[in-house]
Amino acid sequence: YEAHPENAWQRLKMRVRTPKALAVMMEVAAWREREAQTSNIPRRRVLKDEAIYDIAEHSPTSEKELAALRSLHQGFARSARGRAVLEAVQAGLKRDLDTLPPIRKGKPLSPDETAVMDLLRVLLKAAAGRHGVAPKLIATVDDLEKIARDSEADVPALKGWRRELFGADALAVKRGELGLVVKDGQVTVLPARGLDDTAAPPPARASGRQKKRSRRRRKGEQGEEAGTRQAGEKRAGVPRPA
């Protein structure tokens, strides 16, 4: 390893949204780099990229808060590395935010990409509610933005358990294979071909023969009304016009 720990955060593909999260990410990434160099093992064996992102976004300050992150394996929070991560988080929280580099921002989404992202937000909320998991643990806003831009985006939401809960459906929605409907007040995912079954059928168009029968029926009804009216006038002695 020849990488400088203080620059390790720059290799991370994920973005954070706040200076505080960036400060924590920088410290945790630096710790991971030093740990990997000392142990001579790959960085991801020390701590996965998505775990660094989760830690940066949530900034846990206790063993209990660290253990609540789904990106970390069970028991990590109680380990020596878990304690070292908490120390790195504290170091990040103590940094002067004014000295941090600007947060990297990408180009704005196109109107079509924005529409896709809105659908993904609804899908994410439904998936989180269905599985009892906080939406942010499944996918971040950054994940949704990248998926809206690129179906092959390298984001945690398209990997592992997150893909099973959300990512696979998100890609299917982008491909037009799945659609979202509201049934009994709940957002439901249906195959695109099944969406027609939930819609009201269009009104049937009358054939030419049916139209002719309808016209004859209306004429007959009008004739009956005229005959009834004339009979009533005759009984009442109403003079007929000359």
PDB file of N, CA and C in Angstrom, residues 27-63:
ATOM      1  N   GLU A  27     -12.677  10.742   7.960  1.00  0.00           N
ATOM      2  CA  GLU A  27     -11.973  10.135   9.091  1.00  0.00           C
ATOM      3  C   GLU A  27     -12.085   8.617   9.068  1.00  0.00           C
ATOM      4  N   VAL A  28     -13.273   8.094   8.781  1.00  0.00           N
ATOM      5  CA  VAL A  28     -13.459   6.637   8.771  1.00  0.00           C
ATOM      6  C   VAL A  28     -12.684   6.011   7.610  1.00  0.00           C
ATOM      7  N   ALA A  29     -12.696   6.670   6.441  1.00  0.00           N
ATOM      8  CA  ALA A  29     -11.942   6.151   5.300  1.00  0.00           C
ATOM      9  C   ALA A  29     -10.442   6.151   5.594  1.00  0.00           C
ATOM     10  N   ALA A  30      -9.967   7.183   6.282  1.00  0.00           N
ATOM     11  CA  ALA A  30      -8.545   7.244   6.641  1.00  0.00           C
ATOM     12  C   ALA A  30      -8.190   6.127   7.616  1.00  0.00           C
ATOM     13  N   TRP A  31      -9.085   5.886   8.591  1.00  0.00           N
ATOM     14  CA  TRP A  31      -8.834   4.790   9.536  1.00  0.00           C
ATOM     15  C   TRP A  31      -8.778   3.459   8.804  1.00  0.00           C
ATOM     16  N   ARG A  32      -9.734   3.233   7.885  1.00  0.00           N
ATOM     17  CA  ARG A  32      -9.741   1.963   7.154  1.00  0.00           C
ATOM     18  C   ARG A  32      -8.452   1.780   6.365  1.00  0.00           C
ATOM     19  N   GLU A  33      -7.974   2.851   5.745  1.00  0.00           N
ATOM     20  CA  GLU A  33      -6.744   2.760   4.956  1.00  0.00           C
ATOM     21  C   GLU A  33      -5.561   2.367   5.841  1.00  0.00           C
ATOM     22  N   ARG A  34      -5.466   2.995   7.008  1.00  0.00           N
ATOM     23  CA  ARG A  34      -4.356   2.667   7.921  1.00  0.00           C
ATOM     24  C   ARG A  34      -4.465   1.224   8.399  1.00  0.00           C
ATOM     25  N   GLU A  35      -5.684   0.781   8.704  1.00  0.00           N
ATOM     26  CA  GLU A  35      -5.897  -0.588   9.181  1.00  0.00           C
ATOM     27  C   GLU A  35      -5.544  -1.599   8.094  1.00  0.00           C
ATOM     28  N   ALA A  36      -5.915  -1.299   6.851  1.00  0.00           N
ATOM     29  CA  ALA A  36      -5.599  -2.204   5.742  1.00  0.00           C
ATOM     30  C   ALA A  36      -4.091  -2.272   5.504  1.00  0.00           C
ATOM     31  N   GLN A  37      -3.418  -1.139   5.618  1.00  0.00           N
ATOM     32  CA  GLN A  37      -1.966  -1.118   5.430  1.00  0.00           C
ATOM     33  C   GLN A  37      -1.262  -1.898   6.538  1.00  0.00           C
ATOM     34  N   THR A  38      -1.723  -1.701   7.766  1.00  0.00           N
ATOM     35  CA  THR A  38      -1.090  -2.379   8.903  1.00  0.00           C
ATOM     36  C   THR A  38      -1.278  -3.891   8.823  1.00  0.00           C
ATOM     37  N   SER A  39      -2.501  -4.320   8.448  1.00  0.00           N
ATOM     38  CA  SER A  39      -2.813  -5.753   8.387  1.00  0.00           C
ATOM     39  C   SER A  39      -2.471  -6.372   7.041  1.00  0.00           C
ATOM     40  N   ASN A  40      -2.139  -5.518   6.042  1.00  0.00           N
ATOM     41  CA  ASN A  40      -1.819  -5.983   4.694  1.00  0.00           C
ATOM     42  C   ASN A  40      -2.953  -6.825   4.112  1.00  0.00           C
ATOM     43  N   ILE A  41      -4.147  -6.289   4.180  1.00  0.00           N
ATOM     44  CA  ILE A  41      -5.332  -6.959   3.638  1.00  0.00           C
ATOM     45  C   ILE A  41      -6.119  -5.949   2.795  1.00  0.00           C
ATOM     46  N   PRO A  42      -6.988  -6.426   1.903  1.00  0.00           N
ATOM     47  CA  PRO A  42      -7.793  -5.498   1.100  1.00  0.00           C
ATOM     48  C   PRO A  42      -8.672  -4.604   1.977  1.00  0.00           C
ATOM     49  N   ARG A  43      -8.904  -3.425   1.512  1.00  0.00           N
ATOM     50  CA  ARG A  43      -9.704  -2.460   2.278  1.00  0.00           C
ATOM     51  C   ARG A  43     -11.084  -3.005   2.628  1.00  0.00           C
ATOM     52  N   ARG A  44     -11.732  -3.664   1.646  1.00  0.00           N
ATOM     53  CA  ARG A  44     -13.098  -4.128   1.874  1.00  0.00           C
ATOM     54  C   ARG A  44     -13.178  -5.222   2.930  1.00  0.00           C
ATOM     55  N   ARG A  45     -12.053  -5.883   3.218  1.00  0.00           N
ATOM     56  CA  ARG A  45     -12.061  -6.864   4.307  1.00  0.00           C
ATOM     57  C   ARG A  45     -12.037  -6.175   5.663  1.00  0.00           C
ATOM     58  N   VAL A  46     -11.582  -4.951   5.670  1.00  0.00           N
ATOM     59  CA  VAL A  46     -11.619  -4.170   6.913  1.00  0.00           C
ATOM     60  C   VAL A  46     -13.009  -3.579   7.106  1.00  0.00           C
ATOM     61  N   LEU A  47     -13.504  -2.896   6.068  1.00  0.00           N
ATOM     62  CA  LEU A  47     -14.813  -2.246   6.131  1.00  0.00           C
ATOM     63  C   LEU A  47     -15.260  -1.952   4.700  1.00  0.00           C
ATOM     64  N   LYS A  48     -16.460  -2.356   4.357  1.00  0.00           N
ATOM     65  CA  LYS A  48     -16.958  -2.148   2.998  1.00  0.00           C
ATOM     66  C   LYS A  48     -17.267  -0.676   2.743  1.00  0.00           C
ATOM     67  N   ASP A  49     -17.225  -0.310   1.473  1.00  0.00           N
ATOM     68  CA  ASP A  49     -17.516   1.077   1.101  1.00  0.00           C
ATOM     69  C   ASP A  49     -18.901   1.508   1.572  1.00  0.00           C
ATOM     70  N   GLU A  50     -19.915   0.626   1.371  1.00  0.00           N
ATOM     71  CA  GLU A  50     -21.273   0.999   1.767  1.00  0.00           C
ATOM     72  C   GLU A  50     -21.405   1.182   3.273  1.00  0.00           C
ATOM     73  N   ALA A  51     -20.567   0.469   4.036  1.00  0.00           N
ATOM     74  CA  ALA A  51     -20.583   0.646   5.487  1.00  0.00           C
ATOM     75  C   ALA A  51     -20.026   2.022   5.859  1.00  0.00           C
ATOM     76  N   ILE A  52     -18.984   2.448   5.167  1.00  0.00           N
ATOM     77  CA  ILE A  52     -18.443   3.793   5.417  1.00  0.00           C
ATOM     78  C   ILE A  52     -19.507   4.842   5.126  1.00  0.00           C
ATOM     79  N   TYR A  53     -20.234   4.637   4.049  1.00  0.00           N
ATOM     80  CA  TYR A  53     -21.280   5.603   3.693  1.00  0.00           C
ATOM     81  C   TYR A  53     -22.372   5.629   4.763  1.00  0.00           C
ATOM     82  N   ASP A  54     -22.814   4.455   5.210  1.00  0.00           N
ATOM     83  CA  ASP A  54     -23.833   4.396   6.263  1.00  0.00           C
ATOM     84  C   ASP A  54     -23.355   5.097   7.530  1.00  0.00           C
ATOM     85  N   ILE A  55     -22.119   4.836   7.887  1.00  0.00           N
ATOM     86  CA  ILE A  55     -21.558   5.448   9.097  1.00  0.00           C
ATOM     87  C   ILE A  55     -21.503   6.964   8.942  1.00  0.00           C
ATOM     88  N   ALA A  56     -21.096   7.429   7.773  1.00  0.00           N
ATOM     89  CA  ALA A  56     -21.018   8.874   7.537  1.00  0.00           C
ATOM     90  C   ALA A  56     -22.395   9.521   7.599  1.00  0.00           C
ATOM     91  N   GLU A  57     -23.403   8.859   7.028  1.00  0.00           N
ATOM     92  CA  GLU A  57     -24.751   9.422   6.998  1.00  0.00           C
ATOM     93  C   GLU A  57     -25.397   9.448   8.378  1.00  0.00           C
ATOM     94  N   HIS A  58     -25.143   8.433   9.193  1.00  0.00           N
ATOM     95  CA  HIS A  58     -25.810   8.335  10.495  1.00  0.00           C
ATOM     96  C   HIS A  58     -24.948   8.813  11.664  1.00  0.00           C
ATOM     97  N   SER A  59     -23.640   8.878  11.472  1.00  0.00           N
ATOM     98  CA  SER A  59     -22.713   9.367  12.504  1.00  0.00           C
ATOM     99  C   SER A  59     -22.988   8.755  13.879  1.00  0.00           C
ATOM    100  N   PRO A  60     -22.921   7.430  14.009  1.00  0.00           N
ATOM    101  CA  PRO A  60     -23.187   6.799  15.309  1.00  0.00           C
ATOM    102  C   PRO A  60     -22.121   7.171  16.332  1.00  0.00           C
ATOM    103  N   THR A  61     -22.559   7.405  17.547  1.00  0.00           N
ATOM    104  CA  THR A  61     -21.616   7.778  18.612  1.00  0.00           C
ATOM    105  C   THR A  61     -21.612   6.773  19.756  1.00  0.00           C
ATOM    106  N   SER A  62     -22.336   5.683  19.612  1.00  0.00           N
ATOM    107  CA  SER A  62     -22.378   4.660  20.657  1.00  0.00           C
ATOM    108  C   SER A  62     -22.371   3.280  20.011  1.00  0.00           C
ATOM    109  N   GLU A  63     -22.048   2.290  20.805  1.00  0.00           N
ATOM    110  CA  GLU A  63     -22.033   0.915  20.302  1.00  0.00           C
ATOM    111  C   GLU A  63     -23.418   0.504  19.811  1.00  0.00           C
TER     112      GLU A  63
END
